[in-house]
Amino acid sequence: MRIAALCGTLILALVPLGASAESRIYEGSEAAALRCANTLALTAVALSGAGLVGEGEKQVMLGITVRILDRHVTGTWAQKRAAMEVMRDRRSVPDTLEDYRRNAVRCLAQFPIN
């Protein structure tokens, strides 16, 4: 099953600095990429905080997150960051860690960074 099928649609209301409110809708592949990026980032921070990975490994995982966002999600970096915050706030830490366990390999195959 593709990750996109798991994600559904992520709808965000964003208010850019100095601009009126605008809606940003991420769906399909982009919503899946956001979920993968969120999963990798949160897992990196959680594992590092628990002392299970070092700072270097955490930075590699965060770098992969940035590459996924850069290559597979449209919009400004502010919009991408806001989308990641929404995704983070909608999912519990245990659910996100379970996503990592089940889907990390699939995420990297679906959203290559090279």
mmCIF file of N, CA and C in Angstrom:
data_model
loop_
_atom_site.group_PDB
_atom_site.id
_atom_site.type_symbol
_atom_site.label_atom_id
_atom_site.label_comp_id
_atom_site.label_asym_id
_atom_site.label_seq_id
_atom_site.Cartn_x
_atom_site.Cartn_y
_atom_site.Cartn_z
ATOM 1 N N MET A 1 0.846 -1.170 0.000
ATOM 2 C CA MET A 1 0.000 0.000 0.000
ATOM 3 C C MET A 1 0.898 1.241 0.000
ATOM 4 N N ARG A 2 0.564 2.211 -0.810
ATOM 5 C CA ARG A 2 1.355 3.440 -0.869
ATOM 6 C C ARG A 2 1.076 4.295 0.360
ATOM 7 N N ILE A 3 2.112 5.041 0.785
ATOM 8 C CA ILE A 3 1.966 5.921 1.937
ATOM 9 C C ILE A 3 0.884 6.961 1.668
ATOM 10 N N ALA A 4 0.773 7.447 0.427
ATOM 11 C CA ALA A 4 -0.224 8.462 0.101
ATOM 12 C C ALA A 4 -1.624 7.981 0.463
ATOM 13 N N ALA A 5 -1.875 6.719 0.310
ATOM 14 C CA ALA A 5 -3.193 6.180 0.625
ATOM 15 C C ALA A 5 -3.461 6.239 2.129
ATOM 16 N N LEU A 6 -2.408 6.246 2.927
ATOM 17 C CA LEU A 6 -2.566 6.304 4.370
ATOM 18 C C LEU A 6 -2.846 7.708 4.868
ATOM 19 N N CYS A 7 -2.451 8.714 4.085
ATOM 20 C CA CYS A 7 -2.441 10.082 4.587
ATOM 21 C C CYS A 7 -3.723 10.833 4.380
ATOM 22 N N GLY A 8 -4.428 10.574 3.294
ATOM 23 C CA GLY A 8 -5.597 11.380 3.006
ATOM 24 C C GLY A 8 -5.177 12.786 2.639
ATOM 25 N N THR A 9 -5.932 13.743 3.078
ATOM 26 C CA THR A 9 -5.672 15.136 2.748
ATOM 27 C C THR A 9 -5.316 15.903 4.000
ATOM 28 N N LEU A 10 -4.307 16.729 3.889
ATOM 29 C CA LEU A 10 -3.908 17.616 4.975
ATOM 30 C C LEU A 10 -4.261 19.027 4.551
ATOM 31 N N ILE A 11 -5.181 19.646 5.269
ATOM 32 C CA ILE A 11 -5.617 20.990 4.911
ATOM 33 C C ILE A 11 -5.080 21.952 5.957
ATOM 34 N N LEU A 12 -4.461 23.013 5.472
ATOM 35 C CA LEU A 12 -3.843 23.985 6.358
ATOM 36 C C LEU A 12 -4.358 25.382 6.073
ATOM 37 N N ALA A 13 -4.587 26.130 7.098
ATOM 38 C CA ALA A 13 -4.865 27.553 6.933
ATOM 39 C C ALA A 13 -3.618 28.288 7.412
ATOM 40 N N LEU A 14 -2.971 28.991 6.525
ATOM 41 C CA LEU A 14 -1.721 29.667 6.840
ATOM 42 C C LEU A 14 -1.904 31.177 6.748
ATOM 43 N N VAL A 15 -1.246 31.887 7.621
ATOM 44 C CA VAL A 15 -1.260 33.341 7.557
ATOM 45 C C VAL A 15 0.185 33.800 7.381
ATOM 46 N N PRO A 16 0.608 34.070 6.124
ATOM 47 C CA PRO A 16 1.968 34.537 5.897
ATOM 48 C C PRO A 16 2.180 35.912 6.519
ATOM 49 N N LEU A 17 3.411 36.217 6.899
ATOM 50 C CA LEU A 17 3.721 37.517 7.468
ATOM 51 C C LEU A 17 3.352 38.616 6.479
ATOM 52 N N GLY A 18 2.622 39.602 6.951
ATOM 53 C CA GLY A 18 2.285 40.744 6.129
ATOM 54 C C GLY A 18 1.306 40.459 5.004
ATOM 55 N N ALA A 19 0.624 39.358 5.045
ATOM 56 C CA ALA A 19 -0.324 39.022 3.979
ATOM 57 C C ALA A 19 -1.629 38.565 4.605
ATOM 58 N N SER A 20 -2.661 38.530 3.788
ATOM 59 C CA SER A 20 -3.938 38.032 4.279
ATOM 60 C C SER A 20 -3.888 36.510 4.366
ATOM 61 N N ALA A 21 -4.852 35.950 5.056
ATOM 62 C CA ALA A 21 -4.894 34.501 5.225
ATOM 63 C C ALA A 21 -5.064 33.816 3.871
ATOM 64 N N GLU A 22 -4.382 32.710 3.692
ATOM 65 C CA GLU A 22 -4.528 31.898 2.494
ATOM 66 C C GLU A 22 -4.631 30.443 2.905
ATOM 67 N N SER A 23 -5.310 29.665 2.098
ATOM 68 C CA SER A 23 -5.417 28.240 2.378
ATOM 69 C C SER A 23 -4.393 27.495 1.568
ATOM 70 N N ARG A 24 -3.838 26.483 2.158
ATOM 71 C CA ARG A 24 -2.890 25.629 1.467
ATOM 72 C C ARG A 24 -3.359 24.202 1.658
ATOM 73 N N ILE A 25 -3.607 23.509 0.590
ATOM 74 C CA ILE A 25 -4.070 22.128 0.672
ATOM 75 C C ILE A 25 -2.971 21.218 0.161
ATOM 76 N N TYR A 26 -2.579 20.291 0.986
ATOM 77 C CA TYR A 26 -1.643 19.248 0.593
ATOM 78 C C TYR A 26 -2.432 17.948 0.555
ATOM 79 N N GLU A 27 -2.324 17.251 -0.545
ATOM 80 C CA GLU A 27 -3.018 15.975 -0.665
ATOM 81 C C GLU A 27 -2.174 15.011 -1.458
ATOM 82 N N GLY A 28 -2.605 13.774 -1.481
ATOM 83 C CA GLY A 28 -1.924 12.753 -2.273
ATOM 84 C C GLY A 28 -0.467 12.601 -1.898
ATOM 85 N N SER A 29 0.373 12.634 -2.916
ATOM 86 C CA SER A 29 1.800 12.405 -2.743
ATOM 87 C C SER A 29 2.444 13.445 -1.824
ATOM 88 N N GLU A 30 2.017 14.701 -1.935
ATOM 89 C CA GLU A 30 2.610 15.726 -1.076
ATOM 90 C C GLU A 30 2.234 15.512 0.390
ATOM 91 N N ALA A 31 1.000 15.135 0.668
ATOM 92 C CA ALA A 31 0.599 14.839 2.040
ATOM 93 C C ALA A 31 1.380 13.638 2.570
ATOM 94 N N ALA A 32 1.603 12.658 1.703
ATOM 95 C CA ALA A 32 2.390 11.487 2.107
ATOM 96 C C ALA A 32 3.834 11.884 2.393
ATOM 97 N N ALA A 33 4.394 12.754 1.569
ATOM 98 C CA ALA A 33 5.767 13.217 1.791
ATOM 99 C C ALA A 33 5.864 13.979 3.114
ATOM 100 N N LEU A 34 4.860 14.800 3.414
ATOM 101 C CA LEU A 34 4.848 15.512 4.692
ATOM 102 C C LEU A 34 4.793 14.534 5.861
ATOM 103 N N ARG A 35 3.980 13.518 5.730
ATOM 104 C CA ARG A 35 3.881 12.532 6.811
ATOM 105 C C ARG A 35 5.204 11.794 6.984
ATOM 106 N N CYS A 36 5.836 11.434 5.892
ATOM 107 C CA CYS A 36 7.138 10.769 5.978
ATOM 108 C C CYS A 36 8.174 11.684 6.616
ATOM 109 N N ALA A 37 8.212 12.933 6.177
ATOM 110 C CA ALA A 37 9.176 13.887 6.730
ATOM 111 C C ALA A 37 8.936 14.096 8.222
ATOM 112 N N ASN A 38 7.678 14.244 8.611
ATOM 113 C CA ASN A 38 7.343 14.394 10.020
ATOM 114 C C ASN A 38 7.779 13.169 10.820
ATOM 115 N N THR A 39 7.525 12.006 10.279
ATOM 116 C CA THR A 39 7.880 10.767 10.964
ATOM 117 C C THR A 39 9.384 10.677 11.182
ATOM 118 N N LEU A 40 10.159 10.978 10.151
ATOM 119 C CA LEU A 40 11.619 10.923 10.274
ATOM 120 C C LEU A 40 12.126 11.958 11.271
ATOM 121 N N ALA A 41 11.612 13.177 11.189
ATOM 122 C CA ALA A 41 12.090 14.244 12.075
ATOM 123 C C ALA A 41 11.764 13.945 13.534
ATOM 124 N N LEU A 42 10.522 13.580 13.809
ATOM 125 C CA LEU A 42 10.135 13.315 15.189
ATOM 126 C C LEU A 42 10.894 12.109 15.748
ATOM 127 N N THR A 43 11.065 11.091 14.933
ATOM 128 C CA THR A 43 11.795 9.905 15.386
ATOM 129 C C THR A 43 13.248 10.251 15.687
ATOM 130 N N ALA A 44 13.859 11.061 14.837
ATOM 131 C CA ALA A 44 15.246 11.475 15.069
ATOM 132 C C ALA A 44 15.392 12.179 16.413
ATOM 133 N N VAL A 45 14.482 13.105 16.677
ATOM 134 C CA VAL A 45 14.539 13.863 17.926
ATOM 135 C C VAL A 45 14.257 12.956 19.123
ATOM 136 N N ALA A 46 13.266 12.073 18.990
ATOM 137 C CA ALA A 46 12.921 11.165 20.096
ATOM 138 C C ALA A 46 14.062 10.200 20.406
ATOM 139 N N LEU A 47 14.657 9.607 19.374
ATOM 140 C CA LEU A 47 15.761 8.668 19.592
ATOM 141 C C LEU A 47 16.969 9.370 20.194
ATOM 142 N N SER A 48 17.242 10.572 19.724
ATOM 143 C CA SER A 48 18.359 11.338 20.263
ATOM 144 C C SER A 48 18.115 11.704 21.722
ATOM 145 N N GLY A 49 16.900 12.145 22.012
ATOM 146 C CA GLY A 49 16.551 12.501 23.387
ATOM 147 C C GLY A 49 16.643 11.334 24.347
ATOM 148 N N ALA A 50 16.391 10.133 23.831
ATOM 149 C CA ALA A 50 16.480 8.922 24.664
ATOM 150 C C ALA A 50 17.896 8.366 24.703
ATOM 151 N N GLY A 51 18.826 9.010 24.015
ATOM 152 C CA GLY A 51 20.207 8.541 23.996
ATOM 153 C C GLY A 51 20.430 7.310 23.131
ATOM 154 N N LEU A 52 19.497 7.033 22.216
ATOM 155 C CA LEU A 52 19.596 5.831 21.384
ATOM 156 C C LEU A 52 20.343 6.068 20.070
ATOM 157 N N VAL A 53 20.482 7.327 19.679
ATOM 158 C CA VAL A 53 21.324 7.692 18.525
ATOM 159 C C VAL A 53 22.116 8.926 18.907
ATOM 160 N N GLY A 54 23.259 9.081 18.252
ATOM 161 C CA GLY A 54 24.094 10.242 18.520
ATOM 162 C C GLY A 54 23.640 11.450 17.720
ATOM 163 N N GLU A 55 24.293 12.559 17.979
ATOM 164 C CA GLU A 55 23.967 13.814 17.304
ATOM 165 C C GLU A 55 24.153 13.700 15.796
ATOM 166 N N GLY A 56 25.200 13.004 15.354
ATOM 167 C CA GLY A 56 25.441 12.842 13.920
ATOM 168 C C GLY A 56 24.317 12.098 13.225
ATOM 169 N N GLU A 57 23.859 10.999 13.831
ATOM 170 C CA GLU A 57 22.758 10.233 13.244
ATOM 171 C C GLU A 57 21.478 11.046 13.215
ATOM 172 N N LYS A 58 21.236 11.804 14.277
ATOM 173 C CA LYS A 58 20.054 12.674 14.314
ATOM 174 C C LYS A 58 20.123 13.689 13.179
ATOM 175 N N GLN A 59 21.268 14.300 12.975
ATOM 176 C CA GLN A 59 21.407 15.308 11.922
ATOM 177 C C GLN A 59 21.217 14.701 10.529
ATOM 178 N N VAL A 60 21.671 13.468 10.330
ATOM 179 C CA VAL A 60 21.449 12.798 9.040
ATOM 180 C C VAL A 60 19.954 12.618 8.803
ATOM 181 N N MET A 61 19.236 12.152 9.824
ATOM 182 C CA MET A 61 17.789 11.949 9.678
ATOM 183 C C MET A 61 17.067 13.270 9.425
ATOM 184 N N LEU A 62 17.480 14.324 10.109
ATOM 185 C CA LEU A 62 16.861 15.634 9.875
ATOM 186 C C LEU A 62 17.199 16.154 8.479
ATOM 187 N N GLY A 63 18.411 15.859 8.011
ATOM 188 C CA GLY A 63 18.788 16.245 6.653
ATOM 189 C C GLY A 63 17.932 15.535 5.610
ATOM 190 N N ILE A 64 17.623 14.284 5.840
ATOM 191 C CA ILE A 64 16.740 13.537 4.937
ATOM 192 C C ILE A 64 15.359 14.182 4.917
ATOM 193 N N THR A 65 14.896 14.605 6.087
ATOM 194 C CA THR A 65 13.607 15.294 6.176
ATOM 195 C C THR A 65 13.594 16.533 5.283
ATOM 196 N N VAL A 66 14.637 17.329 5.363
ATOM 197 C CA VAL A 66 14.723 18.550 4.560
ATOM 198 C C VAL A 66 14.736 18.213 3.076
ATOM 199 N N ARG A 67 15.475 17.177 2.702
ATOM 200 C CA ARG A 67 15.528 16.788 1.283
ATOM 201 C C ARG A 67 14.175 16.312 0.781
ATOM 202 N N ILE A 68 13.450 15.555 1.584
ATOM 203 C CA ILE A 68 12.103 15.113 1.187
ATOM 204 C C ILE A 68 11.211 16.332 0.970
ATOM 205 N N LEU A 69 11.237 17.260 1.897
ATOM 206 C CA LEU A 69 10.419 18.463 1.761
ATOM 207 C C LEU A 69 10.823 19.274 0.532
ATOM 208 N N ASP A 70 12.110 19.388 0.300
ATOM 209 C CA ASP A 70 12.609 20.170 -0.828
ATOM 210 C C ASP A 70 12.208 19.560 -2.170
ATOM 211 N N ARG A 71 12.335 18.261 -2.286
ATOM 212 C CA ARG A 71 12.111 17.582 -3.566
ATOM 213 C C ARG A 71 10.673 17.161 -3.822
ATOM 214 N N HIS A 72 9.880 16.980 -2.790
ATOM 215 C CA HIS A 72 8.576 16.334 -2.977
ATOM 216 C C HIS A 72 7.369 17.133 -2.475
ATOM 217 N N VAL A 73 7.602 18.327 -1.917
ATOM 218 C CA VAL A 73 6.501 19.153 -1.412
ATOM 219 C C VAL A 73 6.650 20.557 -1.988
ATOM 220 N N THR A 74 5.580 21.062 -2.605
ATOM 221 C CA THR A 74 5.620 22.404 -3.164
ATOM 222 C C THR A 74 5.275 23.429 -2.086
ATOM 223 N N GLY A 75 5.512 24.688 -2.412
ATOM 224 C CA GLY A 75 5.205 25.777 -1.489
ATOM 225 C C GLY A 75 6.468 26.382 -0.925
ATOM 226 N N THR A 76 6.272 27.418 -0.146
ATOM 227 C CA THR A 76 7.405 28.092 0.487
ATOM 228 C C THR A 76 7.867 27.277 1.693
ATOM 229 N N TRP A 77 9.060 27.605 2.181
ATOM 230 C CA TRP A 77 9.544 26.904 3.366
ATOM 231 C C TRP A 77 8.656 27.213 4.567
ATOM 232 N N ALA A 78 8.111 28.410 4.629
ATOM 233 C CA ALA A 78 7.190 28.736 5.729
ATOM 234 C C ALA A 78 5.951 27.852 5.671
ATOM 235 N N GLN A 79 5.430 27.615 4.475
ATOM 236 C CA GLN A 79 4.266 26.747 4.325
ATOM 237 C C GLN A 79 4.609 25.302 4.683
ATOM 238 N N LYS A 80 5.764 24.859 4.257
ATOM 239 C CA LYS A 80 6.184 23.484 4.574
ATOM 240 C C LYS A 80 6.373 23.325 6.076
ATOM 241 N N ARG A 81 7.003 24.304 6.708
ATOM 242 C CA ARG A 81 7.221 24.248 8.156
ATOM 243 C C ARG A 81 5.880 24.239 8.887
ATOM 244 N N ALA A 82 4.950 25.088 8.446
ATOM 245 C CA ALA A 82 3.620 25.110 9.064
ATOM 246 C C ALA A 82 2.911 23.773 8.892
ATOM 247 N N ALA A 83 3.048 23.176 7.713
ATOM 248 C CA ALA A 83 2.429 21.867 7.466
ATOM 249 C C ALA A 83 3.027 20.806 8.383
ATOM 250 N N MET A 84 4.338 20.863 8.574
ATOM 251 C CA MET A 84 4.981 19.907 9.483
ATOM 252 C C MET A 84 4.475 20.096 10.916
ATOM 253 N N GLU A 85 4.267 21.343 11.321
ATOM 254 C CA GLU A 85 3.752 21.595 12.670
ATOM 255 C C GLU A 85 2.339 21.046 12.827
ATOM 256 N N VAL A 86 1.517 21.235 11.807
ATOM 257 C CA VAL A 86 0.153 20.695 11.853
ATOM 258 C C VAL A 86 0.199 19.173 11.933
ATOM 259 N N MET A 87 1.032 18.571 11.098
ATOM 260 C CA MET A 87 1.162 17.106 11.099
ATOM 261 C C MET A 87 1.628 16.625 12.476
ATOM 262 N N ARG A 88 2.633 17.296 13.023
ATOM 263 C CA ARG A 88 3.160 16.918 14.342
ATOM 264 C C ARG A 88 2.072 17.004 15.402
ATOM 265 N N ASP A 89 1.269 18.062 15.356
ATOM 266 C CA ASP A 89 0.244 18.268 16.381
ATOM 267 C C ASP A 89 -0.941 17.323 16.233
ATOM 268 N N ARG A 90 -1.143 16.770 15.057
ATOM 269 C CA ARG A 90 -2.274 15.863 14.825
ATOM 270 C C ARG A 90 -1.957 14.414 15.187
ATOM 271 N N ARG A 91 -0.693 14.084 15.346
ATOM 272 C CA ARG A 91 -0.305 12.698 15.586
ATOM 273 C C ARG A 91 0.362 12.587 16.951
ATOM 274 N N SER A 92 0.081 11.517 17.652
ATOM 275 C CA SER A 92 0.757 11.299 18.928
ATOM 276 C C SER A 92 2.173 10.800 18.664
ATOM 277 N N VAL A 93 3.027 10.954 19.645
ATOM 278 C CA VAL A 93 4.399 10.457 19.510
ATOM 279 C C VAL A 93 4.398 8.945 19.302
ATOM 280 N N PRO A 94 3.654 8.162 20.092
ATOM 281 C CA PRO A 94 3.654 6.713 19.845
ATOM 282 C C PRO A 94 3.171 6.343 18.435
ATOM 283 N N ASP A 95 2.137 7.038 17.932
ATOM 284 C CA ASP A 95 1.658 6.756 16.580
ATOM 285 C C ASP A 95 2.726 7.079 15.540
ATOM 286 N N THR A 96 3.426 8.178 15.747
ATOM 287 C CA THR A 96 4.467 8.574 14.803
ATOM 288 C C THR A 96 5.630 7.585 14.835
ATOM 289 N N LEU A 97 6.015 7.142 16.009
ATOM 290 C CA LEU A 97 7.099 6.151 16.109
ATOM 291 C C LEU A 97 6.681 4.827 15.464
ATOM 292 N N GLU A 98 5.411 4.470 15.606
ATOM 293 C CA GLU A 98 4.914 3.260 14.942
ATOM 294 C C GLU A 98 4.938 3.442 13.425
ATOM 295 N N ASP A 99 4.579 4.633 12.944
ATOM 296 C CA ASP A 99 4.703 4.936 11.505
ATOM 297 C C ASP A 99 6.134 4.708 11.037
ATOM 298 N N TYR A 100 7.094 5.176 11.827
ATOM 299 C CA TYR A 100 8.502 5.001 11.461
ATOM 300 C C TYR A 100 8.837 3.517 11.350
ATOM 301 N N ARG A 101 8.449 2.761 12.346
ATOM 302 C CA ARG A 101 8.744 1.333 12.350
ATOM 303 C C ARG A 101 8.147 0.638 11.127
ATOM 304 N N ARG A 102 6.928 0.969 10.787
ATOM 305 C CA ARG A 102 6.246 0.314 9.670
ATOM 306 C C ARG A 102 6.635 0.862 8.303
ATOM 307 N N ASN A 103 6.918 2.167 8.213
ATOM 308 C CA ASN A 103 6.959 2.804 6.899
ATOM 309 C C ASN A 103 8.258 3.495 6.502
ATOM 310 N N ALA A 104 9.273 3.532 7.335
ATOM 311 C CA ALA A 104 10.481 4.304 7.012
ATOM 312 C C ALA A 104 11.123 3.840 5.708
ATOM 313 N N VAL A 105 11.274 2.553 5.516
ATOM 314 C CA VAL A 105 11.902 2.046 4.290
ATOM 315 C C VAL A 105 11.053 2.418 3.083
ATOM 316 N N ARG A 106 9.751 2.264 3.214
ATOM 317 C CA ARG A 106 8.843 2.615 2.132
ATOM 318 C C ARG A 106 8.886 4.114 1.831
ATOM 319 N N CYS A 107 8.973 4.927 2.857
ATOM 320 C CA CYS A 107 9.061 6.383 2.671
ATOM 321 C C CYS A 107 10.288 6.745 1.836
ATOM 322 N N LEU A 108 11.411 6.165 2.187
ATOM 323 C CA LEU A 108 12.643 6.492 1.464
ATOM 324 C C LEU A 108 12.603 5.992 0.030
ATOM 325 N N ALA A 109 11.902 4.895 -0.216
ATOM 326 C CA ALA A 109 11.763 4.409 -1.586
ATOM 327 C C ALA A 109 10.790 5.288 -2.380
ATOM 328 N N GLN A 110 9.711 5.712 -1.754
ATOM 329 C CA GLN A 110 8.704 6.521 -2.428
ATOM 330 C C GLN A 110 9.173 7.954 -2.648
ATOM 331 N N PHE A 111 9.994 8.467 -1.726
ATOM 332 C CA PHE A 111 10.455 9.853 -1.802
ATOM 333 C C PHE A 111 11.982 9.900 -1.767
ATOM 334 N N PRO A 112 12.615 9.526 -2.889
ATOM 335 C CA PRO A 112 14.074 9.483 -2.922
ATOM 336 C C PRO A 112 14.679 10.869 -2.743
ATOM 337 N N ILE A 113 15.854 10.891 -2.127
ATOM 338 C CA ILE A 113 16.516 12.160 -1.849
ATOM 339 C C ILE A 113 17.731 12.392 -2.747
ATOM 340 N N ASN A 114 18.068 11.448 -3.581
ATOM 341 C CA ASN A 114 19.223 11.602 -4.481
ATOM 342 C C ASN A 114 18.795 12.079 -5.844
#
